C-alpha positions as MATLAB code, in Angstrom:
seq = 'MEKTTTTVAAWAAPSATEPVALTTIERRAVGPKDVLIAIDYAGICHSDIHFARGEWGPISYPQVVGHEIVGVVTETGSEVSRYKVGERVGVGCMVNSCRECANCLAGQEQYCLKGNIQTFGGVDPADGTITQGGYSTHVVVTEDFVLRIPENLDYAAVAPLLCAGITVYSPLKHWNAGPGKKIAVVGMGGLGHMAVKIAHALGAEVTVLSQGLSKKEDGLRLGADHYYATGDGTVFTEKANTYDLIINTVSALIDINAYLGLLTFDGTLVSVGAPAEPLPVQAFTLFNNRRSFAGSSIGGILETQEMLDFCAQHGIVPETELISADYVNEAWERVVGSDVRYRFVIDAKTIGVTA';
ca = [
      70.116  -79.919  -55.614;
      68.446  -76.186  -55.647;
      66.923  -75.925  -51.271;
      63.147  -75.137  -52.138;
      60.324  -73.386  -48.712;
      59.064  -74.969  -46.821;
      55.290  -75.345  -46.266;
      54.582  -75.289  -42.277;
      52.209  -74.195  -39.832;
      51.145  -71.054  -38.172;
      48.554  -68.798  -35.961;
      48.501  -65.715  -37.797;
      46.429  -62.853  -38.009;
      43.868  -62.299  -40.469;
      43.106  -58.791  -40.461;
      44.040  -56.136  -37.359;
      40.534  -56.774  -36.336;
      40.082  -60.183  -36.693;
      40.693  -63.714  -34.058;
      44.557  -65.330  -35.034;
      43.291  -68.792  -36.894;
      45.544  -71.374  -37.922;
      46.690  -71.078  -41.664;
      50.552  -72.099  -43.164;
      52.571  -69.720  -44.205;
      56.437  -71.018  -46.751;
      59.863  -70.634  -44.724;
      62.419  -69.601  -46.379;
      64.913  -72.104  -47.900;
      67.930  -72.550  -46.028;
      70.330  -70.631  -46.895;
      74.844  -71.894  -46.495;
      74.600  -69.514  -42.938;
      70.613  -70.678  -41.793;
      69.640  -72.874  -39.828;
      66.019  -74.257  -39.608;
      64.944  -74.376  -36.203;
      61.806  -76.870  -34.952;
      59.943  -74.326  -32.567;
      59.417  -75.815  -29.162;
      58.086  -72.604  -27.235;
      56.577  -69.940  -28.250;
      55.930  -66.653  -25.275;
      53.191  -64.274  -26.008;
      54.861  -60.466  -25.845;
      51.345  -57.681  -25.887;
      53.739  -56.053  -28.958;
      52.363  -59.559  -30.197;
      48.597  -57.727  -30.260;
      49.869  -54.496  -30.376;
      51.491  -55.246  -33.755;
      48.592  -57.179  -35.517;
      45.765  -54.647  -34.497;
      47.650  -52.031  -36.665;
      48.073  -50.244  -33.544;
      51.796  -49.680  -34.150;
      50.826  -48.325  -37.941;
      49.208  -50.215  -41.426;
      51.140  -53.937  -41.717;
      50.723  -56.230  -44.242;
      48.414  -59.104  -43.248;
      48.244  -62.346  -42.629;
      50.655  -61.439  -40.034;
      52.004  -64.176  -37.870;
      53.856  -62.159  -34.215;
      55.738  -63.745  -31.781;
      59.686  -62.679  -31.210;
      60.220  -65.156  -28.445;
      61.096  -68.743  -29.864;
      62.725  -71.517  -28.153;
      63.124  -74.808  -30.639;
      65.795  -77.332  -32.207;
      68.428  -77.593  -34.894;
      67.202  -79.470  -37.869;
      68.726  -78.172  -40.388;
      71.787  -76.030  -40.699;
      73.631  -74.567  -43.653;
      76.637  -75.874  -45.609;
      78.726  -73.009  -44.003;
      77.151  -72.445  -40.258;
      80.010  -73.295  -37.715;
      78.057  -72.232  -34.686;
      75.020  -74.576  -34.500;
      74.987  -78.354  -34.505;
      71.703  -80.652  -35.437;
      69.776  -80.995  -32.004;
      70.696  -77.809  -30.384;
      68.530  -75.987  -28.609;
      68.750  -72.061  -29.196;
      66.186  -69.587  -29.139;
      65.415  -66.537  -30.943;
      63.961  -63.238  -29.547;
      63.086  -59.696  -31.902;
      65.440  -59.065  -34.379;
      66.795  -61.556  -36.500;
      68.903  -58.750  -39.180;
      71.168  -55.855  -39.356;
      73.101  -54.596  -41.620;
      75.951  -55.290  -39.494;
      77.695  -52.181  -41.487;
      76.938  -49.360  -39.470;
      78.523  -48.387  -36.644;
      76.674  -49.451  -33.966;
      76.487  -52.664  -35.410;
      80.420  -53.061  -35.395;
      80.100  -52.933  -31.221;
      77.253  -55.088  -31.479;
      74.924  -53.262  -30.776;
      72.576  -54.575  -33.717;
      69.095  -53.477  -31.805;
      69.838  -49.516  -32.945;
      71.204  -50.636  -35.895;
      71.235  -46.903  -37.601;
      69.657  -49.015  -40.425;
      67.149  -50.103  -38.883;
      67.299  -53.795  -37.334;
      64.864  -56.778  -38.985;
      62.305  -57.234  -36.864;
      61.600  -61.307  -35.961;
      58.054  -60.426  -37.645;
      56.926  -57.659  -39.969;
      60.490  -56.360  -40.822;
      61.280  -57.178  -44.662;
      64.054  -60.335  -45.005;
      66.953  -58.985  -46.708;
      67.677  -62.956  -48.118;
      64.240  -62.726  -50.306;
      63.048  -59.658  -49.829;
      59.349  -61.505  -47.815;
      57.896  -60.412  -45.100;
      59.341  -61.954  -42.025;
      56.836  -64.141  -39.602;
      57.642  -64.832  -36.183;
      57.526  -67.726  -33.794;
      53.730  -68.898  -33.800;
      54.201  -71.430  -36.008;
      56.557  -74.776  -36.311;
      59.523  -73.695  -37.552;
      61.685  -70.564  -38.751;
      64.431  -70.796  -40.401;
      67.179  -67.169  -39.439;
      71.290  -67.137  -40.089;
      73.473  -67.872  -37.445;
      74.458  -65.525  -35.958;
      71.037  -63.980  -34.976;
      69.897  -67.203  -33.149;
      70.992  -67.881  -29.294;
      72.222  -71.042  -27.358;
      69.638  -71.931  -24.816;
      72.149  -72.903  -21.296;
      70.723  -76.334  -20.401;
      70.015  -76.167  -16.449;
      67.061  -73.579  -18.020;
      63.144  -74.803  -17.799;
      62.975  -75.381  -21.049;
      58.966  -74.627  -21.208;
      59.359  -71.677  -19.416;
      62.954  -69.899  -21.308;
      61.107  -67.888  -24.554;
      59.922  -64.812  -22.622;
      63.795  -63.969  -21.678;
      64.722  -63.433  -25.969;
      62.169  -60.467  -25.326;
      60.913  -59.970  -20.878;
      65.005  -60.855  -19.951;
      67.037  -59.623  -22.417;
      64.766  -55.251  -22.266;
      65.247  -55.429  -18.413;
      68.678  -57.387  -18.703;
      70.219  -54.796  -20.837;
      69.370  -51.236  -18.600;
      70.021  -52.412  -15.472;
      73.116  -53.849  -16.324;
      74.004  -50.378  -18.774;
      72.732  -48.079  -15.448;
      75.442  -49.980  -13.303;
      72.310  -52.245  -11.279;
      74.363  -53.711   -8.370;
      75.826  -53.792   -4.800;
      74.692  -50.583   -3.199;
      72.213  -48.904   -5.902;
      68.734  -48.423   -4.934;
      66.719  -50.143   -7.475;
      62.840  -48.711   -8.126;
      61.208  -51.235  -10.864;
      57.640  -49.469  -11.706;
      55.139  -51.434  -12.759;
      55.300  -55.922  -11.937;
      54.044  -57.656  -15.183;
      55.337  -59.633  -17.760;
      58.893  -56.493  -17.623;
      58.207  -56.138  -14.276;
      59.126  -59.163  -13.203;
      61.660  -59.905  -14.930;
      63.282  -56.392  -13.396;
      62.316  -58.181  -10.103;
      63.982  -60.617  -10.539;
      67.074  -59.565  -12.831;
      67.639  -56.874  -10.238;
      68.113  -58.992   -7.121;
      70.339  -61.359   -8.892;
      72.830  -58.564   -9.410;
      72.609  -57.634   -5.833;
      71.126  -54.711   -5.885;
      68.308  -53.088   -2.604;
      65.569  -53.948   -5.127;
      61.640  -52.127   -5.062;
      58.860  -52.159   -6.562;
      56.253  -48.917   -7.988;
      52.996  -51.201   -8.763;
      48.852  -48.868   -8.275;
      48.058  -51.760   -5.546;
      49.110  -54.312   -3.707;
      47.770  -57.708   -4.755;
      50.870  -58.345   -6.618;
      52.797  -57.702   -3.148;
      52.686  -61.570   -1.778;
      54.548  -61.907   -5.173;
      57.017  -59.110   -6.039;
      58.488  -60.036   -2.329;
      58.774  -63.777   -2.939;
      60.787  -62.792   -6.341;
      62.636  -60.900   -4.399;
      62.264  -57.067   -4.143;
      63.184  -56.207   -1.053;
      60.691  -53.606   -0.376;
      57.058  -52.742   -2.734;
      54.414  -50.023   -2.658;
      50.933  -48.711   -3.805;
      51.370  -45.750   -5.352;
      47.827  -45.183   -5.897;
      47.752  -42.856   -2.903;
      50.167  -40.987   -3.870;
      52.428  -40.946   -0.142;
      54.867  -43.124   -1.669;
      56.058  -39.834   -4.272;
      55.925  -38.191   -0.605;
      58.221  -40.223    1.397;
      60.181  -41.842   -1.357;
      61.745  -38.183   -2.979;
      65.079  -38.657   -4.154;
      65.209  -42.395   -2.729;
      66.924  -44.393   -5.883;
      69.985  -45.100   -8.323;
      68.100  -46.224  -10.825;
      64.181  -46.724  -11.954;
      63.517  -49.250  -14.349;
      59.351  -48.091  -15.666;
      58.190  -51.051  -17.318;
      54.472  -50.308  -18.036;
      52.757  -49.225  -21.633;
      50.658  -46.644  -20.217;
      50.575  -42.872  -20.110;
      52.248  -42.805  -16.004;
      53.236  -38.605  -13.953;
      56.552  -39.084  -15.573;
      58.117  -36.308  -13.121;
      56.741  -37.793   -9.948;
      58.653  -40.878  -10.422;
      61.673  -38.908  -11.022;
      61.320  -36.807   -8.432;
      61.940  -40.521   -6.642;
      65.675  -40.309   -8.250;
      68.870  -39.413   -6.323;
      71.403  -37.551   -7.025;
      72.755  -38.007  -10.450;
      70.198  -40.844  -10.615;
      68.497  -42.057  -14.423;
      64.554  -43.519  -15.066;
      64.812  -45.162  -17.864;
      61.596  -46.320  -19.701;
      60.918  -50.254  -21.165;
      57.451  -49.410  -21.909;
      55.981  -48.066  -25.173;
      52.827  -45.913  -24.571;
      51.363  -44.423  -27.100;
      51.417  -41.402  -25.869;
      54.111  -39.034  -24.783;
      54.924  -38.715  -21.423;
      55.808  -35.265  -21.200;
      58.841  -33.621  -18.486;
      59.022  -30.523  -16.928;
      62.607  -29.971  -17.689;
      62.781  -28.310  -13.677;
      62.079  -31.856  -12.528;
      65.729  -32.828  -14.001;
      67.673  -30.263  -13.685;
      67.175  -30.487   -9.794;
      69.554  -33.807   -8.390;
      70.985  -33.251  -11.991;
      68.549  -36.367  -12.615;
      68.032  -37.983  -15.918;
      65.148  -39.165  -18.584;
      66.641  -41.782  -21.391;
      64.761  -44.967  -23.067;
      66.418  -48.401  -23.431;
      65.557  -51.088  -26.165;
      66.614  -54.878  -26.878;
      69.904  -56.097  -26.563;
      72.330  -57.105  -28.817;
      73.461  -61.199  -30.078;
      76.372  -60.718  -27.378;
      74.399  -59.217  -24.338;
      70.949  -61.784  -24.721;
      73.355  -64.762  -24.392;
      75.425  -62.925  -21.607;
      71.761  -62.646  -20.532;
      70.779  -65.869  -20.630;
      74.703  -67.356  -19.058;
      73.391  -65.108  -15.929;
      69.680  -66.564  -15.890;
      71.247  -70.216  -16.117;
      73.455  -69.222  -13.521;
      71.448  -67.804  -11.226;
      68.943  -69.784  -12.465;
      66.115  -67.259  -13.657;
      63.376  -68.095  -15.406;
      59.650  -66.175  -15.866;
      56.745  -67.238  -14.222;
      54.669  -69.366  -16.830;
      51.462  -70.640  -18.316;
      51.973  -73.029  -20.508;
      48.557  -73.234  -23.144;
      48.185  -74.499  -26.451;
      47.767  -72.650  -29.544;
      43.800  -72.359  -29.617;
      44.287  -71.266  -26.127;
      45.563  -67.497  -28.299;
      43.229  -65.176  -28.812;
      41.832  -66.149  -25.221;
      45.534  -65.246  -23.878;
      45.561  -62.123  -26.333;
      42.086  -60.684  -23.686;
      43.876  -61.623  -21.103;
      47.289  -59.907  -21.271;
      45.422  -56.592  -22.199;
      43.112  -56.668  -18.895;
      45.871  -57.795  -17.356;
      44.917  -61.299  -16.101;
      48.365  -62.839  -16.714;
      51.453  -64.228  -14.310;
      53.239  -63.364  -15.678;
      54.033  -64.887  -19.479;
      51.770  -67.261  -21.331;
      54.101  -69.227  -23.656;
      53.077  -71.143  -26.737;
      53.299  -75.135  -26.809;
      54.228  -75.285  -30.554;
      53.209  -79.021  -30.463;
      49.576  -78.477  -30.478;
      50.500  -75.216  -33.752;
      48.807  -77.280  -35.952;
      46.271  -79.524  -34.287;
      42.555  -78.157  -34.107;
      40.095  -79.676  -31.639;
];
């Protein structure tokens, strides 16, 4: 018997300027290698807002966003071998890739040379439709891009690990954060607070560089050894030539050369925040101390699973605020205003429920 699509409830952006609203979307039929996931929780990332509002370019509407998804497998395709009905699983920022290029074959699907298929706003190779994200009750994903959620992690808080967690874990691991290394984290938001937790668990000496000191107590509680305000500028003199690695998590313009000056010999500044405007770099700033300025995306599927297992081993989950689906528009405004500590998570059981 031919399988059919499934109609599910979702909260979608009708246009770049209208509020997110309750609607229904079609999920593709479960193919041989697919799993159907009943979503329990979906994290809110600032990328959701940028994308839905067309700030990164024109998109197709209506659009359901959300790429921090956790739920339970409710159906598997005939050829699925990794997952069984009833297992807790997650889906992050991508749901497919070419599987053939050098980067994909190296387990770095996030850098697919043909472009990975994003969880929302991509073109689904299975049926040619636009992918729709996690602000919904169900999703269908090929098993190769599904993650296993460790049982000992707080289920209601784990979703943001699938974006915020892996986004900082990947560069911390790649640039060898660990004992004897001095790591600075620029920004104390959704990404920054995860960088602090993970860098601390890796054994590094961790410093937070934030505009002010309003989150200092949080930063020290979450694992930072030091916390400095950059607003008065003295830190750039006092801490020059200090850090082995700086993770820049902010998506706003900063004086990148000032931060590069904080790097020690062979130090690297890695940007994971994505401002729309260029970040001008003075070449001589790099020449001094043989410094490097780099960027990093998320992680591949194997590394994302490694991150989840690492967080389970160390008891790491994001600091979250659980909300109902009908609060999404207010939550977005609070994200834009930096009024969240530190990540919103939607209770997907409330999707499809209206007041």
